Coordinates of C-alpha atoms and ligand atoms in Angstrom, one line a residue:
M1 CA 0.1 -0.2 -0.1
K2 CA 1.4 3.2 -1.1
L3 CA 1.0 6.6 1.2
T4 CA 1.5 10.0 -0.5
V5 CA 0.9 13.2 0.5
I6 CA -0.2 16.1 -1.9
Q7 CA -1.2 19.4 -1.1
S8 CA -4.1 20.4 -2.9
D9 CA -7.9 20.9 -2.7
I10 CA -9.7 17.5 -2.0
T11 CA -12.3 18.1 -4.9
T12 CA -10.7 18.2 -7.3
V13 CA -8.8 14.5 -6.6
K14 CA -9.3 11.6 -9.0
A15 CA -9.8 9.1 -6.6
D16 CA -12.1 6.3 -6.0
A17 CA -13.3 7.6 -2.8
I18 CA -13.0 11.1 -1.1
V19 CA -13.5 11.2 2.3
N20 CA -15.4 14.2 4.1
A21 CA -14.8 15.9 7.3
A22 CA -18.3 15.9 7.7
N23 CA -20.4 16.6 11.5
S24 CA -23.1 15.0 13.0
S25 CA -25.8 16.5 11.0
L26 CA -24.3 15.3 7.8
L27 CA -26.4 18.1 6.3
G28 CA -23.3 20.1 5.7
G29 CA -20.9 22.8 7.2
G30 CA -18.1 25.1 6.6
G31 CA -14.3 24.1 5.5
V32 CA -13.8 21.1 3.3
D33 CA -17.7 19.9 3.9
G34 CA -18.7 23.0 2.4
A35 CA -16.2 22.7 -0.6
I36 CA -17.6 18.6 -1.0
H37 CA -21.3 19.9 -1.1
R38 CA -20.5 23.2 -3.2
K39 CA -18.2 21.6 -6.0
G40 CA -20.3 18.1 -5.5
G41 CA -24.0 19.5 -6.2
S42 CA -26.9 18.6 -4.5
A43 CA -26.6 14.8 -5.2
I44 CA -24.6 14.6 -2.4
L45 CA -27.0 16.1 0.2
D46 CA -29.6 14.0 -1.2
A47 CA -27.8 10.7 -0.3
C48 CA -26.8 12.2 2.9
R49 CA -30.8 13.0 3.6
A50 CA -31.5 9.3 3.3
V51 CA -28.3 8.1 5.1
R52 CA -30.5 10.2 8.1
A53 CA -33.7 8.6 7.4
K54 CA -32.5 5.4 7.6
Q55 CA -29.6 5.2 11.1
G56 CA -30.2 9.2 12.1
K57 CA -27.1 11.4 13.3
C58 CA -23.6 10.2 12.4
N59 CA -21.7 10.2 15.8
P60 CA -17.9 11.5 16.2
G61 CA -15.5 8.2 14.9
E62 CA -18.4 7.1 12.5
A63 CA -18.4 7.1 8.9
V64 CA -21.2 6.8 5.8
V65 CA -21.2 6.6 2.2
T66 CA -22.4 8.2 -0.3
T67 CA -22.1 9.6 -4.3
A68 CA -19.9 12.0 -5.1
G69 CA -22.0 13.8 -7.2
N70 CA -20.2 15.8 -10.0
L71 CA -16.9 15.8 -8.1
P72 CA -14.5 13.3 -10.0
A73 CA -14.2 11.0 -7.5
N74 CA -16.9 7.7 -6.8
Y75 CA -17.6 8.1 -3.4
V76 CA -17.7 10.4 -1.0
I77 CA -17.0 8.5 2.8
H78 CA -18.5 11.0 4.9
T79 CA -16.3 10.4 9.0
V80 CA -17.4 13.0 12.3
G81 CA -14.2 14.2 13.6
P82 CA -14.1 14.5 17.4
V83 CA -14.1 18.7 18.5
W84 CA -10.9 18.7 20.5
N85 CA -11.9 20.6 23.5
N86 CA -8.7 20.3 25.4
G87 CA -8.2 16.6 23.9
G88 CA -7.5 13.3 25.6
K89 CA -7.3 9.7 24.7
E90 CA -10.6 9.7 24.2
K91 CA -10.2 12.2 21.3
E92 CA -7.3 10.6 20.3
E93 CA -9.3 7.3 19.8
L94 CA -12.3 9.2 18.1
L95 CA -10.2 10.3 15.4
K96 CA -8.6 7.3 14.9
N97 CA -11.8 5.6 14.6
C98 CA -12.4 8.5 11.6
Y99 CA -9.4 6.7 10.0
I100 CA -10.4 2.8 10.4
N101 CA -13.7 3.3 10.0
S102 CA -13.3 5.3 6.9
L103 CA -10.7 2.5 5.3
K104 CA -13.3 -0.2 6.4
L105 CA -16.1 1.2 4.3
A106 CA -13.7 1.9 1.2
I107 CA -13.2 -1.9 1.4
E108 CA -16.7 -2.8 1.3
N109 CA -16.9 -0.5 -1.6
E110 CA -13.7 -1.8 -3.6
V111 CA -12.1 1.3 -3.1
K112 CA -8.3 1.5 -4.2
R113 CA -7.1 4.9 -3.8
I114 CA -9.1 7.3 -1.2
A115 CA -7.8 10.5 -0.3
F116 CA -8.2 11.8 3.1
P117 CA -8.2 15.3 4.5
N118 CA -6.6 16.4 7.6
I119 CA -9.7 15.7 9.8
S120 CA -10.8 17.8 13.2
T121 CA -7.7 20.1 12.6
G122 CA -10.0 22.8 11.1
I123 CA -13.2 23.9 12.9
Y124 CA -12.8 21.1 15.3
K125 CA -9.5 22.4 16.2
F126 CA -7.7 19.4 17.0
P127 CA -3.2 20.4 17.1
K128 CA -1.9 19.4 13.7
N129 CA 0.6 17.1 15.2
I130 CA -1.2 15.1 16.8
A131 CA -3.8 14.6 14.6
A132 CA -1.3 14.1 11.2
R133 CA 0.8 11.4 14.0
I134 CA -2.5 9.7 14.3
A135 CA -4.2 9.7 11.0
V136 CA -0.4 7.7 9.7
E137 CA -0.3 5.3 12.9
A138 CA -3.9 4.2 12.0
V139 CA -3.5 3.4 8.3
K140 CA 0.1 2.0 8.9
N141 CA -1.7 -0.2 11.5
F142 CA -4.7 -0.8 9.4
N143 CA -3.9 -4.6 7.6
Q144 CA -5.4 -4.5 4.7
D145 CA -4.4 -6.2 0.7
K146 CA -7.3 -4.3 -0.8
I147 CA -6.5 -0.2 -0.9
E148 CA -3.6 0.0 -3.0
E149 CA -3.1 3.9 -2.6
I150 CA -3.8 6.3 0.7
I151 CA -3.4 9.9 -0.4
F152 CA -3.0 12.8 2.5
V153 CA -4.6 15.8 1.2
C154 CA -3.2 18.8 3.1
F155 CA -4.6 22.2 2.6
D156 CA -2.5 24.2 4.5
Q157 CA 1.1 24.3 4.5
E158 CA 1.6 23.5 8.2
N159 CA -0.3 20.0 7.8
F160 CA 1.7 19.1 4.7
E161 CA 5.2 19.6 5.8
L162 CA 4.1 17.4 9.1
Y163 CA 2.9 14.7 6.7
N164 CA 6.3 14.8 4.8
E165 CA 8.1 14.5 7.9
L166 CA 6.2 11.6 8.8
L167 CA 6.4 9.9 5.9
K168 CA 9.7 11.2 4.8
N169 CA 10.6 6.9 4.9
E170 CA 7.9 5.7 3.2
N171 CA 7.8 4.0 -0.4
K172 CA 11.4 4.2 -1.0
Ligands
ADP1 P1 -12.8 19.6 10.3 O1 -14.3 20.3 11.8 O2 -13.0 18.1 10.7 O3 -12.2 20.6 11.9 P2 -12.5 21.4 8.2 O4 -12.6 21.2 7.3 O5 -12.9 22.5 9.1 O6 -13.0 20.0 9.9 O7 -10.9 21.3 9.1 C1 -10.1 20.0 8.2 C2 -9.1 19.7 7.6 O8 -9.6 20.0 5.9 C3 -8.1 21.5 7.6 O9 -6.9 21.2 8.2 C4 -8.8 22.6 6.8 O10 -7.6 23.3 6.3 C5 -8.9 21.4 5.5 N1 -9.5 21.7 4.3 C6 -10.6 23.3 4.4 N2 -10.7 23.4 2.6 C7 -10.2 22.3 2.3 C8 -10.7 21.3 1.1 N3 -10.8 21.8 -0.1 N4 -9.5 20.3 0.6 C9 -8.7 19.8 1.7 N5 -8.7 20.2 2.6 C10 -9.4 21.3 3.5

């Protein structure tokens, strides 16, 4: 499995699935969530509404999958990151679960290339260094042979540098 880091807008990434840092309502919000719904169009919101009607809201650490609407990806996997709010082991565990549950859904949907944003490091205020370490450990420890490439899509320079440092010895 290849681990890649890019600095980009995730709505432009051509992967089988892109992950959205959603909120529990699944009905859209700011940050990457807003960008995905804006560019993906109403098909994504319709699909999120259908998920909500079936299972109610999505709790932190959980993930659900929908169409990617007009985006170049096939699926959007919506996962709800924890709000940092002074942190703690429980928050770190929830963030890890975001990555694990997204990867499980990816495998169920035969996704080979999946792109993650830096979940919880925007509005939800997770310290970027802690979130990056959790993200990289979670995907590395996830034992599977179906997914071929995991792309960490960093929006800001600080995250891009953190991920590059954490993954500098990968894929060599
Ligand atoms: P959260 O509520 O989980 O913190 P945010 O969307 O506020 O979610 O931020 C998560 C990360 O996504 C942040 O690092 C932010 O810079 C980044 N981000 C914002 N817009 C985009 C985008 N279009 N593509 C990729 N990453 C983005």
